[in-house]
Coordinates of C-alpha atoms in Angstrom, one line a residue:
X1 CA 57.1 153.9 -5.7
X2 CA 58.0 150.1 -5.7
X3 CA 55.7 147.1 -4.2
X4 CA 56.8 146.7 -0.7
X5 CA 59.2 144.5 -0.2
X6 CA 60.8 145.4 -3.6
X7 CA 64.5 145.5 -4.0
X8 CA 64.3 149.0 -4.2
X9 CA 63.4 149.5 -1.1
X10 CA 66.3 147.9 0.7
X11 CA 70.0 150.1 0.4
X12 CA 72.7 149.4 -1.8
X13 CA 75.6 148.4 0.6
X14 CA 77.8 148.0 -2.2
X15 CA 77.6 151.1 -3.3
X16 CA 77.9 153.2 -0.1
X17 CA 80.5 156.2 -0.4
X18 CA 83.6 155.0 -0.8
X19 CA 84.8 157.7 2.0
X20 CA 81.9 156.3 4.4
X21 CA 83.2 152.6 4.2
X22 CA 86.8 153.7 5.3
X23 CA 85.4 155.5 7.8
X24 CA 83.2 152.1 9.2
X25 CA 86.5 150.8 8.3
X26 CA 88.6 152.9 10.9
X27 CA 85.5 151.3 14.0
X28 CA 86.3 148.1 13.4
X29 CA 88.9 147.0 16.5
X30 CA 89.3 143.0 15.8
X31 CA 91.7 142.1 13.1
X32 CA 89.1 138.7 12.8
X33 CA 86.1 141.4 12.1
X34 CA 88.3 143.7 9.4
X35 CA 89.3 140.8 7.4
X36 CA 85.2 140.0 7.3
X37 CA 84.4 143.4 6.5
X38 CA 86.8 143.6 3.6
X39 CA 85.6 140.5 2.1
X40 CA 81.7 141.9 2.0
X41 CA 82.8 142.9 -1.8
X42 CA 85.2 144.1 -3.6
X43 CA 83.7 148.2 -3.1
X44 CA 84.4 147.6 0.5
X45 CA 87.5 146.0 -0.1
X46 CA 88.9 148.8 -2.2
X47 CA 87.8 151.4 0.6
X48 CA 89.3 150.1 3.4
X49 CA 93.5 149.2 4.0
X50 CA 94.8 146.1 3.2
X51 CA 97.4 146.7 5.8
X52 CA 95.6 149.2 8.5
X53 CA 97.4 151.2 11.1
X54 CA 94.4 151.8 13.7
X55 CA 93.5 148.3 15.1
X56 CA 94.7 148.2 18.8
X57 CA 96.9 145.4 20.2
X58 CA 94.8 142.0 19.6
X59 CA 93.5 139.2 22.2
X60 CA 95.8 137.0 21.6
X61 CA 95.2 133.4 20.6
X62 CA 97.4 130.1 21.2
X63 CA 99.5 128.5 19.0
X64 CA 99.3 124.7 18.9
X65 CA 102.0 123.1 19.3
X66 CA 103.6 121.3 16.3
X67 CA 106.7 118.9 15.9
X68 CA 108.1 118.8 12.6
X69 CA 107.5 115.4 10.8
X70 CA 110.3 113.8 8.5
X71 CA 108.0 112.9 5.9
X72 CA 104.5 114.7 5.4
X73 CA 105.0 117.6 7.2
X74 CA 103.2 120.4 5.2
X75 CA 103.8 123.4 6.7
X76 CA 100.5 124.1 8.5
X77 CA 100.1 125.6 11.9
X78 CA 96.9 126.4 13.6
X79 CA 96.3 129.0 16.0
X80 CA 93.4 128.9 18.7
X81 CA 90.8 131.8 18.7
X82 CA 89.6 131.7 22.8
X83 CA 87.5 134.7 22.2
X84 CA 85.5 133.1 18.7
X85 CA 86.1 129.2 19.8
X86 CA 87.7 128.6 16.5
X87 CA 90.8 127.6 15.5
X88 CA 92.7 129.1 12.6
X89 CA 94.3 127.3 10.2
X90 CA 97.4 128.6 8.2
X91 CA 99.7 126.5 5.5
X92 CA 103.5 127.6 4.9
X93 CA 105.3 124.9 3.2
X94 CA 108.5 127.5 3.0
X95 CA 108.4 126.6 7.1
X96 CA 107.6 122.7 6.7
X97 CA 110.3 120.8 9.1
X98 CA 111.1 124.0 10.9
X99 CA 109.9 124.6 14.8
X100 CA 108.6 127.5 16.2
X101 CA 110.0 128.8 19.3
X102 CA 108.8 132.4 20.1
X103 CA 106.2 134.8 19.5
X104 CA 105.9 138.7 19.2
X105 CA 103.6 141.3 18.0
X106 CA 102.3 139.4 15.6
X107 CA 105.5 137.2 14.4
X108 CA 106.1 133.7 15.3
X109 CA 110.3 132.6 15.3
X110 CA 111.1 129.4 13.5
X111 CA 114.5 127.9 13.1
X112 CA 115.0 124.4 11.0
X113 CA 115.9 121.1 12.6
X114 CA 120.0 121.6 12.6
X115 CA 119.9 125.5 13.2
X116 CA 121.3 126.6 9.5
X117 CA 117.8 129.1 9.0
X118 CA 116.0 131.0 11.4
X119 CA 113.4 133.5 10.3
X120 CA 110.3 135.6 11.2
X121 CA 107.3 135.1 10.3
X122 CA 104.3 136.9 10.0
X123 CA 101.1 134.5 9.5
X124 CA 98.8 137.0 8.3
X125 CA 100.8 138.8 5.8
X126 CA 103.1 136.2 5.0
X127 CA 106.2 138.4 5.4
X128 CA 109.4 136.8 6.3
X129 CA 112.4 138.1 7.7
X130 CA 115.4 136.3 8.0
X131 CA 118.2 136.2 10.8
X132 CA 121.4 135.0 11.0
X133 CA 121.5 131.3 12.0
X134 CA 122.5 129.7 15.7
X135 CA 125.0 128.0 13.4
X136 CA 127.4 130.7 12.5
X137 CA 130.0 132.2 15.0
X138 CA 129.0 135.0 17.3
X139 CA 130.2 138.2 17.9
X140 CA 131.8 138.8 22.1
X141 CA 130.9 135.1 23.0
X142 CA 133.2 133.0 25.2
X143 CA 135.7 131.0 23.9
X144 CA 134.0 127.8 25.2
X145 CA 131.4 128.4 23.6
X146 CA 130.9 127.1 19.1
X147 CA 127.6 128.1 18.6
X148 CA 124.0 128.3 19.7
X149 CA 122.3 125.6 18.4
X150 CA 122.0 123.3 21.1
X151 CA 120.9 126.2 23.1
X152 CA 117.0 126.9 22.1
X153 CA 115.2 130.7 22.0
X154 CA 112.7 130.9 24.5
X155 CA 112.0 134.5 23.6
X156 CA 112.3 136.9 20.9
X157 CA 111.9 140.6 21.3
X158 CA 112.2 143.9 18.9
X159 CA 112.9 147.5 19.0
X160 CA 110.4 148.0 15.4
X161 CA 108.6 146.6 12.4
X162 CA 111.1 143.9 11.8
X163 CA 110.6 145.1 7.9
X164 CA 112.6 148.4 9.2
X165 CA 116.3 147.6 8.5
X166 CA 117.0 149.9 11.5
X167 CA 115.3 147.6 14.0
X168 CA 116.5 145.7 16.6
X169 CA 115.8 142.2 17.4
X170 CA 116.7 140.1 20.6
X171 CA 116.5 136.7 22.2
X172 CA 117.0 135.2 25.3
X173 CA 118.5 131.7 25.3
X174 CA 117.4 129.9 28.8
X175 CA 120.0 127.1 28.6
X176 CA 122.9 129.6 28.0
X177 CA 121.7 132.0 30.2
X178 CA 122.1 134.5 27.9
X179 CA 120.6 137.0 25.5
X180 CA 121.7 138.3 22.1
X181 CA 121.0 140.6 18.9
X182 CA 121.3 141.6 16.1
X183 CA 119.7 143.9 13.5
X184 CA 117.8 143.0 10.4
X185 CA 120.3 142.0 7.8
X186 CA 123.4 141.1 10.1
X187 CA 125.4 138.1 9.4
X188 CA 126.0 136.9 13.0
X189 CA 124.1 137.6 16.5
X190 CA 125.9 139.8 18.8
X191 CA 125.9 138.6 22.5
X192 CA 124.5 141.7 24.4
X193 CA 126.8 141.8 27.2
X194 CA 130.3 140.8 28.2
X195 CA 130.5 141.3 31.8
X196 CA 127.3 141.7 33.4
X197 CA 127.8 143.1 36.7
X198 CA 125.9 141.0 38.8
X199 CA 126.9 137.3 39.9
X200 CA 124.1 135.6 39.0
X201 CA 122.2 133.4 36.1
X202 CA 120.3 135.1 33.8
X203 CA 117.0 134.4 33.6
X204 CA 115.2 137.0 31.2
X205 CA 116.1 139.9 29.0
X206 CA 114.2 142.4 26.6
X207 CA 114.5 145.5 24.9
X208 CA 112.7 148.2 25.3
X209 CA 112.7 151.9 24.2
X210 CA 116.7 151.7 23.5
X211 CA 117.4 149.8 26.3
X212 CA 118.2 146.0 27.2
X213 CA 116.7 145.2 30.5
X214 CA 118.3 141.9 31.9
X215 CA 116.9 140.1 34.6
X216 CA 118.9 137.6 37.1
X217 CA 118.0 135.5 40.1
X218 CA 119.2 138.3 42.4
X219 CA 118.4 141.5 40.5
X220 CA 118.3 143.8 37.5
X221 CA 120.8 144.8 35.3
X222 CA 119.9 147.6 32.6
X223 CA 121.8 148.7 29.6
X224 CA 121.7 151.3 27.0
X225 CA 121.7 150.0 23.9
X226 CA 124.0 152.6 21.9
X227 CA 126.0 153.2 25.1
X228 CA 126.9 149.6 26.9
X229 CA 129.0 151.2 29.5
X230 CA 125.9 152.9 30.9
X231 CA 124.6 150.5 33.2
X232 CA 122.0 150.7 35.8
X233 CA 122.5 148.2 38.9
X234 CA 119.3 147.2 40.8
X235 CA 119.6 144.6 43.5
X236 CA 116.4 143.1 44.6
X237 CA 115.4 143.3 48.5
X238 CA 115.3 140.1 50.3
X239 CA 112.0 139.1 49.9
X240 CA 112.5 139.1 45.9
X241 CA 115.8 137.6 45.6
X242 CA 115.3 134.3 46.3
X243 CA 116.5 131.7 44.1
X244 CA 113.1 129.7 44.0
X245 CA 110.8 132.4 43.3
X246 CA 110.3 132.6 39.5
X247 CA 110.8 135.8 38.0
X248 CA 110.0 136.9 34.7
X249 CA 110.1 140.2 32.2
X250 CA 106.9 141.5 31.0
X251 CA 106.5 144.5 28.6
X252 CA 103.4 146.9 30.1
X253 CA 101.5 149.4 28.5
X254 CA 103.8 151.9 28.9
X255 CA 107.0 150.0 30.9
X256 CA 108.7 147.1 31.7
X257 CA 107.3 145.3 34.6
X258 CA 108.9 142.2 36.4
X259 CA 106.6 139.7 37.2
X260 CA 107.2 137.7 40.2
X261 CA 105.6 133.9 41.0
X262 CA 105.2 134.0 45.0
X263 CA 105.2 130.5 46.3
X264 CA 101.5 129.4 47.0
X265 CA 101.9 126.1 49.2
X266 CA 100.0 127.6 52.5
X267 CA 96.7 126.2 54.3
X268 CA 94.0 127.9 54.7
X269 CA 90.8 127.1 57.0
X270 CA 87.7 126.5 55.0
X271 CA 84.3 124.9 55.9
X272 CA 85.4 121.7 54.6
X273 CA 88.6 122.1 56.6
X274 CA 92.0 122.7 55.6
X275 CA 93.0 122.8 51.9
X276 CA 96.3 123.8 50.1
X277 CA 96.5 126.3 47.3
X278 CA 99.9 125.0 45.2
X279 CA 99.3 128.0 42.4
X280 CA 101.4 130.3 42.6
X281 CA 100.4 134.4 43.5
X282 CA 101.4 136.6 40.7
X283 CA 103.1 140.5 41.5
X284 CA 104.0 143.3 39.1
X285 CA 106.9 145.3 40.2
X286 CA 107.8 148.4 38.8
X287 CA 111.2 149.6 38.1
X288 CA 111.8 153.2 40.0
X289 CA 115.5 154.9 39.2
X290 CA 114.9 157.5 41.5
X291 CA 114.9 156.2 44.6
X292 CA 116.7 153.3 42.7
X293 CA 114.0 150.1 43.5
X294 CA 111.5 148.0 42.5
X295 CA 108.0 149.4 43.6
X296 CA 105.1 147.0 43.7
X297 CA 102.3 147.6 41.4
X298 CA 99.2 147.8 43.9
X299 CA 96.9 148.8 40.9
X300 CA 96.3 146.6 38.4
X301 CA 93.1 147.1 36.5
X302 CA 94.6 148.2 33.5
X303 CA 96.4 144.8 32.7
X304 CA 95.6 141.5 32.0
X305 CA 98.4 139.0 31.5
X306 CA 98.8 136.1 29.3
X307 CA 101.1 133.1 30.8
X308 CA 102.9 130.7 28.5
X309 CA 106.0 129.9 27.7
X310 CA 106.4 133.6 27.5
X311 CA 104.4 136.4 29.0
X312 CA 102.3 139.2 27.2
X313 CA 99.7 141.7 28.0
X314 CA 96.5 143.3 26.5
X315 CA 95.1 146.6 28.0
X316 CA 91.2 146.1 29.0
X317 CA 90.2 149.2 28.1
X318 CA 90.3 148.0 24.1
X319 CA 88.0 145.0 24.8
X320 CA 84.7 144.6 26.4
X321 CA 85.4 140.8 26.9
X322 CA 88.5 141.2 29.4
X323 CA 88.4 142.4 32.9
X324 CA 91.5 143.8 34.4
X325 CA 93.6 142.8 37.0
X326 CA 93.5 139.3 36.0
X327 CA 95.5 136.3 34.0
X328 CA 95.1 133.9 31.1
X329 CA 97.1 131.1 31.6
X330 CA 98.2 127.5 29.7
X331 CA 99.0 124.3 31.1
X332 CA 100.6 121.5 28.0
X333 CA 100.5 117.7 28.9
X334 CA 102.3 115.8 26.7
X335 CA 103.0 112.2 25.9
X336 CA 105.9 110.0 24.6
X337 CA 104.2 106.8 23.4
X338 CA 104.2 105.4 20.0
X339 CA 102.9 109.1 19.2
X340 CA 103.6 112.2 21.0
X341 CA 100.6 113.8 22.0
X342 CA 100.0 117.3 23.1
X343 CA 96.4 118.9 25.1
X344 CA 96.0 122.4 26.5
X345 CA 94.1 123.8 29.2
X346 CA 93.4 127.2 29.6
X347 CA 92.8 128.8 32.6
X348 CA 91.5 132.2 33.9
X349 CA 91.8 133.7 37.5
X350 CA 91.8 137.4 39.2
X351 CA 95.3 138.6 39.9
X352 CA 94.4 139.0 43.8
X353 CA 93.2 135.9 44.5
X354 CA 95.3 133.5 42.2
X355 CA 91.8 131.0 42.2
X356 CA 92.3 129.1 38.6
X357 CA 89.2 128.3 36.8
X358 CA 89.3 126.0 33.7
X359 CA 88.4 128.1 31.1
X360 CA 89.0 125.3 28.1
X361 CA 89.6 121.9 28.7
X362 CA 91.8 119.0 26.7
X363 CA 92.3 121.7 24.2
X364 CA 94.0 119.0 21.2
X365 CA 91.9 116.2 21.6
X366 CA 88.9 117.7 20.9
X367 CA 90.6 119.6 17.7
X368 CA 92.5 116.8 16.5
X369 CA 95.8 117.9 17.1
X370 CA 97.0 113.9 19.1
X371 CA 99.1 112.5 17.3
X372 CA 101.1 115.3 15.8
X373 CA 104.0 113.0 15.0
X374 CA 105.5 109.8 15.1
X375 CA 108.7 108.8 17.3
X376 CA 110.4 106.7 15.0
X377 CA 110.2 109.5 12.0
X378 CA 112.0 112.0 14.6
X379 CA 115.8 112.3 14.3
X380 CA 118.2 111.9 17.6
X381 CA 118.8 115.6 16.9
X382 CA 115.1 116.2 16.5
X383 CA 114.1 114.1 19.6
X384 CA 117.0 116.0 22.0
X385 CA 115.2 119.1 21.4
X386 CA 111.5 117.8 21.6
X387 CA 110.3 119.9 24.7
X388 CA 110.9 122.8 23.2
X389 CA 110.2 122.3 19.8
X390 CA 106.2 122.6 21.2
X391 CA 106.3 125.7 24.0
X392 CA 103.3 126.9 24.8
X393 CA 102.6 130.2 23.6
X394 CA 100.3 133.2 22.9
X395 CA 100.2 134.6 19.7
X396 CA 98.9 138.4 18.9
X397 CA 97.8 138.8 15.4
X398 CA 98.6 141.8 13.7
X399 CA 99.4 142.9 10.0
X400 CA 102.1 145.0 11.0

């Protein structure tokens, strides 16, 4: 028997059973805490997946905003972890001078400065897919019409693993009110309808489960995706059609909800006296063929959103630090001066009440990210497309 205290008294984590460490391996739910786990040594490393299949969606973090700079523009991007207080730093100088637009499961659009190369790209694995360019003609687009560049994505969406030739990607471009697709390895982006069947702008589109759900201001157009013919029409009621209550697409756990802003600006009595509440209320509708309506959802428990540029959503029951039935959102200020400078705040509130809290302030200043570029090494072209080229957006890291 060894002196106590003794090394040989203390286990061998190294040399655990190499079936035991996948099986710890296959508890392990963050993506932050598997990449840890894999780098204890290189037994444990060897045991686990370098890609795994088990980990359930991811809290998401925020990607900084970044404007490409003429000159010393490396290719890094960092991406805020709410949940740790860190933020992530990643370098890709394939990506240097090219802006990011849109984000999903896990892969972050870029495009370059004049629109010739758009890709996707995963940050964690690296993997890079690339799409046809807003620069080359597309298929069923009006004659009026050259290309897209000038028209930025504000949201990319997909049917698979983009590595899947099969799969399905599409974007919604806010300026042309329109959305298009194409699958991995086409030369051109197809536009996904010719003659949409309601009179109004478009204002969102996804695909889900082998359908194209479009949104516009006064309803819901959907469209199966091998058979375009087959439409469903869905006119919203009253209430939901107005032209100044923002609308949105958000993809649910298991459907495709619309999210609608309800305008906020009523008093309410209070102690103090009378105060205005300018947020806006948040509603998830559901979409119901038979009768054909949107319900509203009365239950949410089972959903917490994520507000930026684009919407997401986590399910609670995967994380003991959420609580359903509420919303993450993020507020950008940014300023043109000799620099253009760009803060976050986050904010957190219950879906019922709508009652923001600051959740991180002057997110950017603290972190160093003022200053991101100077104005007089951004190009007219560059400059024209400056608002966009730093959306605020969520990001959920994944390896596949």
């Amino acid at each position: 028997m060894g002196e106590e205290g003794s090394p040989s008294e203390f286990p061998d984590w190294a040399n655990l059973p190499q079936e035991i460490v996948h099986l710890i391996s296959e508890k392990v739910k963050s993506i932050v805490d598997y990449v840890r786990f894999r780098a204890v040594c290189s037994s444990w490393r060897s045991a686990s997946l370098a890609i795994p299949r088990h980990l359930p969606p991811q809290l998401p973090w925020l990607l900084i905003a970044h404007v490409p700079q003429s000159k010393e523009d490396k290719g890094t991007r960092l991406f805020y972890d709410l949940w740790e207080s860190k933020m992530h730093k990643f370098r890709f100088p394939e990506i240097s001078q090219m802006n990011c637009y849109a984000s999903y499961r896990g892969w972050v659009m870029f495009e370059s400065c004049n629109g010739s190369q758009v890709l996707l790209l995963n940050p964690l694995t690296r993997t890079r897919i690339q799409l046809p360019s807003f620069t080359t003609p597309v298929k069923h687009i009006p004659d009026d019409l050259d290309d897209l560049y000038w028209y930025m994505p504000e949201k990319v969406t997909f049917s698979a693993d983009p590595t899947d030739p099969n799969c399905r990607i599409t974007v919604f471009l806010a300026g042309l009110w329109g959305g298009f697709y194409c699958l991995v390895g086409d030369p051109c982006w197809t536009w996904v309808t010719d003659f949409p069947e309601i009179s109004a702008p478009l204002v969102d589109i996804t695909y889900y489960r082998g359908r194209f759900y479009l949104l516009y201001k006064g309803g819901m157009e959907i469209v199966e995706a091998n058979k375009p013919e087959e439409k469903i029409i869905c006119e919203f009621e009253p209430e939901l059609g107005v032209d100044f209550m923002p609308k949105f697409l958000l993809e649910g756990n298991s459907e495709v909800y619309v999210v609608a802003a309800l305008p906020a600006a009523h008093a309410h009595d209070t102690k103090e006296g009378t105060e205005k509440n300018l947020e806006p209320k948040i509603r998830l509708y559901q979409f119901q063929e038979q009768p054909l309506k949107l319900r509203q959802l009365t239950d949410t428990s089972n959903t917490v959103i994520f507000k930026g540029a684009s919407w997401l959503t986590v399910c609670p029951d995967d994380w003991d630090t959420l609580n359903g039935g509420s919303l993450y959102k993020v507020d950008c200020s940014c300023k043109l001066q000799k620099y253009l400078t760009v803060c976050y705040t986050i904010y957190f509130c219950k879906l019922d009440d709508s009652n923001y809290k600051p959740v991180v302030c002057n997110l950017g200043k603290e972190l160093g990210t003022e200053g991101i570029a100077p104005l007089h090494d951004l190009g007219k072209e560059l400059r024209l497309r400056l608002d966009a080229a730093a959306p605020t957006m969520w990001f959920q890291p994944s390896f596949v």
